[in-house]
CSV table of C-alpha atoms and ligand atoms in Angstrom, one decimal:
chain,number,residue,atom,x,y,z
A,14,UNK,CA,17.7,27.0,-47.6
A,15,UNK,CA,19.1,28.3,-44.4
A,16,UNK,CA,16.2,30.1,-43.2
A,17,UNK,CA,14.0,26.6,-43.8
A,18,UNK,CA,16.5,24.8,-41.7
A,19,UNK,CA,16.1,27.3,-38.9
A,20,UNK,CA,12.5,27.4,-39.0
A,21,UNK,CA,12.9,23.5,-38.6
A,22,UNK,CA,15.3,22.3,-36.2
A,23,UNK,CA,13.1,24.1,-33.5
A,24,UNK,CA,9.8,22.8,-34.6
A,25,UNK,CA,11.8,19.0,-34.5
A,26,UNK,CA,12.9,19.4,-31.1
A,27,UNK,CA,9.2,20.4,-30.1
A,28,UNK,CA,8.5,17.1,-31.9
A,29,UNK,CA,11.0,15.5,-29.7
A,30,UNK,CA,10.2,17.3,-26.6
A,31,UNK,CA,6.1,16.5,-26.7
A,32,UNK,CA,6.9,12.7,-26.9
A,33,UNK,CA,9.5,12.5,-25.0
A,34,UNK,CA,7.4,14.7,-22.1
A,35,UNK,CA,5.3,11.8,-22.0
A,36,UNK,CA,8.1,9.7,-20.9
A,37,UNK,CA,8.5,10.4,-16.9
A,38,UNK,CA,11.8,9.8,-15.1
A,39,UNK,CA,10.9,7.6,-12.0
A,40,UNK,CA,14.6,6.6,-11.8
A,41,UNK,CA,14.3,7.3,-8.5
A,42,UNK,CA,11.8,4.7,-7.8
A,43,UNK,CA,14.5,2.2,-8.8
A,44,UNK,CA,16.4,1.6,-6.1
A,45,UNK,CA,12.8,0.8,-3.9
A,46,UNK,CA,11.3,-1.8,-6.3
A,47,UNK,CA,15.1,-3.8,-6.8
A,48,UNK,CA,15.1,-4.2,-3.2
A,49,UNK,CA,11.2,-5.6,-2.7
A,50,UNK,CA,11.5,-8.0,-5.8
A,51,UNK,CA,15.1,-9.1,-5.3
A,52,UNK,CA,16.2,-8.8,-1.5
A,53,UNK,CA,15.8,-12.1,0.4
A,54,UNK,CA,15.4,-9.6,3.4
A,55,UNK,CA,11.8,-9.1,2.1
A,56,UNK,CA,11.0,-12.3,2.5
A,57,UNK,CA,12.1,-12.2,6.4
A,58,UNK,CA,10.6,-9.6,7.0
A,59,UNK,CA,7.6,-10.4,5.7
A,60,UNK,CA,8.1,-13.7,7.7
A,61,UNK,CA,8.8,-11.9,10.8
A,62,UNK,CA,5.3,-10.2,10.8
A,63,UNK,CA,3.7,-12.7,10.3
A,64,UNK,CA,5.3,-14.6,13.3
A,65,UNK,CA,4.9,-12.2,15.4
A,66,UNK,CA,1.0,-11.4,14.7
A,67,UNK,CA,0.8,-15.3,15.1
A,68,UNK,CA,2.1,-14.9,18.9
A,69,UNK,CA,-0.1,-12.5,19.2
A,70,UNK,CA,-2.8,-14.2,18.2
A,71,UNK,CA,-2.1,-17.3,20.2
A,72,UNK,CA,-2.3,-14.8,23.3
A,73,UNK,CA,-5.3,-13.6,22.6
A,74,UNK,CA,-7.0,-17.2,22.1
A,75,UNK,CA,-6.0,-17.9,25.2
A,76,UNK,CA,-7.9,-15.3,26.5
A,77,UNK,CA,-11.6,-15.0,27.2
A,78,UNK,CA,-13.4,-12.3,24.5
A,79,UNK,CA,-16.9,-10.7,25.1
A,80,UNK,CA,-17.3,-10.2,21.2
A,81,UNK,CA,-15.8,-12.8,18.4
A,82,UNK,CA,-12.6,-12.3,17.9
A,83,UNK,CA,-11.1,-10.5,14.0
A,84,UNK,CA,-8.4,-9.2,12.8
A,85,UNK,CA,-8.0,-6.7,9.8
A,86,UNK,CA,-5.8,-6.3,7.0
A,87,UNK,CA,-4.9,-3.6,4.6
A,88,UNK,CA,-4.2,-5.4,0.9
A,89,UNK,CA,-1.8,-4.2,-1.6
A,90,UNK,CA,2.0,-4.7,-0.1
A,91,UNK,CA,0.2,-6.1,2.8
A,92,UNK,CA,-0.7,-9.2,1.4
A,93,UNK,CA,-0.4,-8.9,-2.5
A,94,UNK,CA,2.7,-7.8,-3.7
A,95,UNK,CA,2.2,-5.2,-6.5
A,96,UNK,CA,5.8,-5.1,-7.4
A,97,UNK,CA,5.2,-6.2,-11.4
A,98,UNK,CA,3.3,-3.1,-11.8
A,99,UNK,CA,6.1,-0.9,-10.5
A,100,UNK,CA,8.5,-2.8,-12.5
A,101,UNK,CA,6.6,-2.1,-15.5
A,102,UNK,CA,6.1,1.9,-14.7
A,103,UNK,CA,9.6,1.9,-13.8
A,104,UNK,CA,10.5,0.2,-17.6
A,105,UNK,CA,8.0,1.9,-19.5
A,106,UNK,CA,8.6,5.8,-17.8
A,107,UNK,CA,5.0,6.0,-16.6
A,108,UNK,CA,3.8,6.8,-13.6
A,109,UNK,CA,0.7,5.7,-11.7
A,110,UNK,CA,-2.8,6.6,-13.0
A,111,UNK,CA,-6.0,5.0,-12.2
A,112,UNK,CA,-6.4,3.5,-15.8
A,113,UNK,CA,-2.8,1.6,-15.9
A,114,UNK,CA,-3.5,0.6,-12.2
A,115,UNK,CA,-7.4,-1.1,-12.8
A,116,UNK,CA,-5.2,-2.7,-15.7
A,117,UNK,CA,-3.2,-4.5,-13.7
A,118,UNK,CA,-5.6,-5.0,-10.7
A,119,UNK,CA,-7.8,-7.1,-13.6
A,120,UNK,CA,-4.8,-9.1,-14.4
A,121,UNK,CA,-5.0,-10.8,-11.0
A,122,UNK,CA,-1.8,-12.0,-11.3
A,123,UNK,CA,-0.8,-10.5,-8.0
A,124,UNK,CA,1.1,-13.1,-5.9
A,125,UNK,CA,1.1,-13.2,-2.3
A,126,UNK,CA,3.8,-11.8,0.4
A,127,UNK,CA,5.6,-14.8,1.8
A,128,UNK,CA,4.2,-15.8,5.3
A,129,UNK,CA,0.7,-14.3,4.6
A,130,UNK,CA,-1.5,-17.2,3.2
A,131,UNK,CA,-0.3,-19.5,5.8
A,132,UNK,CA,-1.1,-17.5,8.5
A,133,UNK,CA,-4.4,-16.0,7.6
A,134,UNK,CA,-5.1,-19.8,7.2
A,135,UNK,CA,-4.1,-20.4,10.6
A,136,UNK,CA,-6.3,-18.1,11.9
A,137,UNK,CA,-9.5,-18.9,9.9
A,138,UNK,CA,-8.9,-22.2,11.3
A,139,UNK,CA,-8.9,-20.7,14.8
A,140,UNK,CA,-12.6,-19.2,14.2
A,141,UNK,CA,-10.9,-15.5,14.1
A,142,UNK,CA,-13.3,-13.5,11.5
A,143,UNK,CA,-11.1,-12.0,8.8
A,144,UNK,CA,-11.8,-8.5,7.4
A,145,UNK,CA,-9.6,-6.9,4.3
A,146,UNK,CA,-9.9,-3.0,4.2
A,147,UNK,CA,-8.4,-1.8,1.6
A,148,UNK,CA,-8.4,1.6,-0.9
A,149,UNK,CA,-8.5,0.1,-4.1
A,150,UNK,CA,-11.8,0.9,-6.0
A,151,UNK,CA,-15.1,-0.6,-5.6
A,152,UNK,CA,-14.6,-1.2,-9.6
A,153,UNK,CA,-11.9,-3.4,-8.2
A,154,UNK,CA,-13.9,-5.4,-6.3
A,155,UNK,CA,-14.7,-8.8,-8.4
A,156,UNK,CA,-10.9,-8.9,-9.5
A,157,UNK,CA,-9.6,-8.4,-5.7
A,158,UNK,CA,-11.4,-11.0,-5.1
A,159,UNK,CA,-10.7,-14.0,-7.5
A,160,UNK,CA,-7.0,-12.8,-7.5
A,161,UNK,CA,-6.8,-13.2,-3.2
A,162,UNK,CA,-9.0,-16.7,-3.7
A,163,UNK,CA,-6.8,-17.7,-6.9
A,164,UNK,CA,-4.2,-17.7,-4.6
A,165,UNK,CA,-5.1,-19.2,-1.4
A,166,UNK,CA,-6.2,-16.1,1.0
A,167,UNK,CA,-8.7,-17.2,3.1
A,168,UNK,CA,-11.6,-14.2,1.8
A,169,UNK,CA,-15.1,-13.6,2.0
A,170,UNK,CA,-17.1,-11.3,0.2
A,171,UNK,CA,-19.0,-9.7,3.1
A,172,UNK,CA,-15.9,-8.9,4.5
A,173,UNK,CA,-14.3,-7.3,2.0
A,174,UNK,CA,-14.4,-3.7,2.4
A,175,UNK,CA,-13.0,-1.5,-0.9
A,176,UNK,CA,-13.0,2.4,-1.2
A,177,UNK,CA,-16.5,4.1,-1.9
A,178,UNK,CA,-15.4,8.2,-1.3
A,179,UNK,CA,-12.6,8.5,1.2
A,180,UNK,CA,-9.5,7.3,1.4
A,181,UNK,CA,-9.5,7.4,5.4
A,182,UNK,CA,-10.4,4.2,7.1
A,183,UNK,CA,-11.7,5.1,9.8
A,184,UNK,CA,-15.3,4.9,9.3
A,185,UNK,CA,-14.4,1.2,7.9
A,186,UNK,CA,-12.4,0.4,10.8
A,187,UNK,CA,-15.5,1.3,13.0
A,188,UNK,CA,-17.8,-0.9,11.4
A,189,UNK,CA,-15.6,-4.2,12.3
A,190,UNK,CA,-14.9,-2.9,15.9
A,191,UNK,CA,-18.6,-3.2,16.6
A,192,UNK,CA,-19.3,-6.6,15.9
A,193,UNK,CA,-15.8,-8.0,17.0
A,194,UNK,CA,-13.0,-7.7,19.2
A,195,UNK,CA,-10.3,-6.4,16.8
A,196,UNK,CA,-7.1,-7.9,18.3
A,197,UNK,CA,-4.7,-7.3,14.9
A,198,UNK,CA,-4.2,-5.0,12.5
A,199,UNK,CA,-1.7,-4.9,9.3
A,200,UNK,CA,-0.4,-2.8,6.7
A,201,UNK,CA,2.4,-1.2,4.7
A,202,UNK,CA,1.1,2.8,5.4
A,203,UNK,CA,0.5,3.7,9.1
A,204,UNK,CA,-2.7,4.8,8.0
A,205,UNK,CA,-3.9,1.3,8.1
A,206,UNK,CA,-3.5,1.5,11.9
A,207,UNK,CA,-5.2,3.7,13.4
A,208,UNK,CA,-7.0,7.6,12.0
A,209,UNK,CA,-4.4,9.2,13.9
A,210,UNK,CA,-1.8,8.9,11.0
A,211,UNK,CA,-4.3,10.4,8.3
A,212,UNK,CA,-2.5,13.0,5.9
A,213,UNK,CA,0.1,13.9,8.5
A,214,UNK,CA,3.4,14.9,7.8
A,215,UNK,CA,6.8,13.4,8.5
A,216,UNK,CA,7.6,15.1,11.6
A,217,UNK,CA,4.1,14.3,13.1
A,218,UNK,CA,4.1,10.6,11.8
A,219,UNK,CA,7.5,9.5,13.5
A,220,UNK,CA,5.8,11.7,17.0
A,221,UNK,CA,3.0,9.3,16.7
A,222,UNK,CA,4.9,6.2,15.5
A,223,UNK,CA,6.9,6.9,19.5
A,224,UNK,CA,3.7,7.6,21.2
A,225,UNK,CA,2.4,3.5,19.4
A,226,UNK,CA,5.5,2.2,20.1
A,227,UNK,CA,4.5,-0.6,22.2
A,228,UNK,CA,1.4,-1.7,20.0
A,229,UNK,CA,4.1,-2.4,16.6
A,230,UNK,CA,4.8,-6.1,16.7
A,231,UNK,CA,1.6,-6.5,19.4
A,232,UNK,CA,-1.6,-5.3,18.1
A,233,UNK,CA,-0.3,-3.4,14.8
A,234,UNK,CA,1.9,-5.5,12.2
A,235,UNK,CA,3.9,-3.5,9.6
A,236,UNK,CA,5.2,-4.8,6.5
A,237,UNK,CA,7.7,-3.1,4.5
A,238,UNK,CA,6.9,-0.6,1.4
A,239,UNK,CA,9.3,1.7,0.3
A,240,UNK,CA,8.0,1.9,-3.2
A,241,UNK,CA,4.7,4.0,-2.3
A,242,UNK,CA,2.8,4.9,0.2
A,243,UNK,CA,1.6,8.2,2.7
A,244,UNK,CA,5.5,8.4,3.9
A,245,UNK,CA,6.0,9.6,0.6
A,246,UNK,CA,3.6,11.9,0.1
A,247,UNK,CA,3.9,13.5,3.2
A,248,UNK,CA,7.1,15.0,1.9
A,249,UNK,CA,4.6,16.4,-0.9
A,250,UNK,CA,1.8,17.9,1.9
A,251,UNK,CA,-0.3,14.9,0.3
A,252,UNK,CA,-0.9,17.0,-2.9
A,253,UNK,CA,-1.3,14.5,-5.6
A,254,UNK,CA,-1.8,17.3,-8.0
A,255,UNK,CA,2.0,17.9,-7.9
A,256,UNK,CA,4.2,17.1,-11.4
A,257,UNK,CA,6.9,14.8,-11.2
A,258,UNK,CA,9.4,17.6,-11.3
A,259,UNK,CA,8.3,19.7,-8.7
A,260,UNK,CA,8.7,16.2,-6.7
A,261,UNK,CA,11.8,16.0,-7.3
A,262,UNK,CA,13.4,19.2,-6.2
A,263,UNK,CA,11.1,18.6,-3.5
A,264,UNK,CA,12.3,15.2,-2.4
A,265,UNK,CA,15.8,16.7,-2.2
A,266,UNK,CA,14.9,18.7,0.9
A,267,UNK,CA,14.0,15.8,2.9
A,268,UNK,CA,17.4,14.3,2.5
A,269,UNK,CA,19.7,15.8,5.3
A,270,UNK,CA,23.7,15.2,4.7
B,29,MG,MG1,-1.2,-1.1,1.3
């Protein structure tokens, strides 16, 4: 009788440990995803790019342009707010994968970020050409769409520009800037920006972040993300590969007491 219960306490807490193993601990993510659904401060500072690209864009109708005028925008956290699907990861101990992600992205129940529609609205009305570039999927591309007209984002097909092979977007960017005088750009990673900030680390990101420093607020509008995003994965040398775990004792160097 003994030797049976020997041989099966271990093979019960395999049992246990396989399914709970499939249970991630993103605890950590918490903290980030209170703060972007809850804090009011989200809201102003969503607000307060928004305001400031409209002074910017005032400026630069004042102004004679050789080329029509555009602006770009990055998507998710830039104008949709994807919080509901970190909530849910965060609830359900799962972590991002493409499947759970095109799940959601079909739901189109994205809302937008407070400030956005009413400005993008103000400057379609202007005559400025709007271009979205943005890294979800090609897949993704009907849903993007009827979620950002279902709620009010002034979008058209033609300049909507979703990820075919890499996740740079540079060669996007280029596109646009031949046709139009790119006065604004905006987005939650600094990637969005400019090809400068592509897979660079921490150090390197706040160098460059000094050497744009007059162009945030002017020409490049950030909007807050700490739930995601290349800031993160820099501390991870952009090696999505990586297991929870190893993240973790990673993340710990990167804090300095
Ligand atoms: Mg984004």
């Amino acid at each position: 009788m003994f030797k049976k219960m020997v041989a099966i306490v271990p093979m019960v807490l395999l049992l246990v440990g396989c399914s709970s193993s499939k249970k991630e601990d993103i605890s950590y993510m918490e903290a980030a995803t209170l703060w972007m659904q809850n804090a009011a401060e989200v809201r102003a500072l969503t607000y307060q790019a928004f305001n400031a690209a409209k002074l910017s864009l005032d400026s630069e109708l004042r102004k004679r342009h050789k080329k029509p005028l555009g602006i770009v925008l990055d998507i998710d956290e830039t104008v949709l707010d994807n919080s509901p699907y970190q909530a849910k990861n965060i609830l359900e101990g799962r972590t991002y994968n493409d499947e759970n992600w095109s799940e959601w992205i079909d739901e189109k129940r994205a809302r937008p970020l407070a400030g956005a529609v009413e400005f993008l609205n103000y400057a379609e009305s202007k005559g400025v050409d709007i271009f979205y570039i943005s890294n979800r999927k090609v897949k993704s591309f009907e849903a993007t769409y009827e979620n950002m007209k279902k709620v009010g984002l002034p979008v058209k097909k033609e300049n909507l520009f979703l990820k075919t092979h890499s996740n740079s977007k540079d060669k996007r960017r280029k596109v646009v800037f031949q046709t139009h005088n790119i006065v604004l750009l905006f987005g939650d990673t600094l990637a969005d920006f400019a090809t400068e900030f592509d897979e660079k680390n921490s150090n390197e990101r706040n160098i460059l972040v000094d050497h744009f420093r007059k162009e945030f607020g002017r020409k490049f509008i950030v909007l807050p993300n700490p739930m995601y995003g290349d800031w993160e994965w820099a501390l991870h040398e952009y090696d999505y590969s990586k297991e929870n775990k190893e993240r973790e004792q990673e993340r710990q160097k990167y804090l300095y007491p």
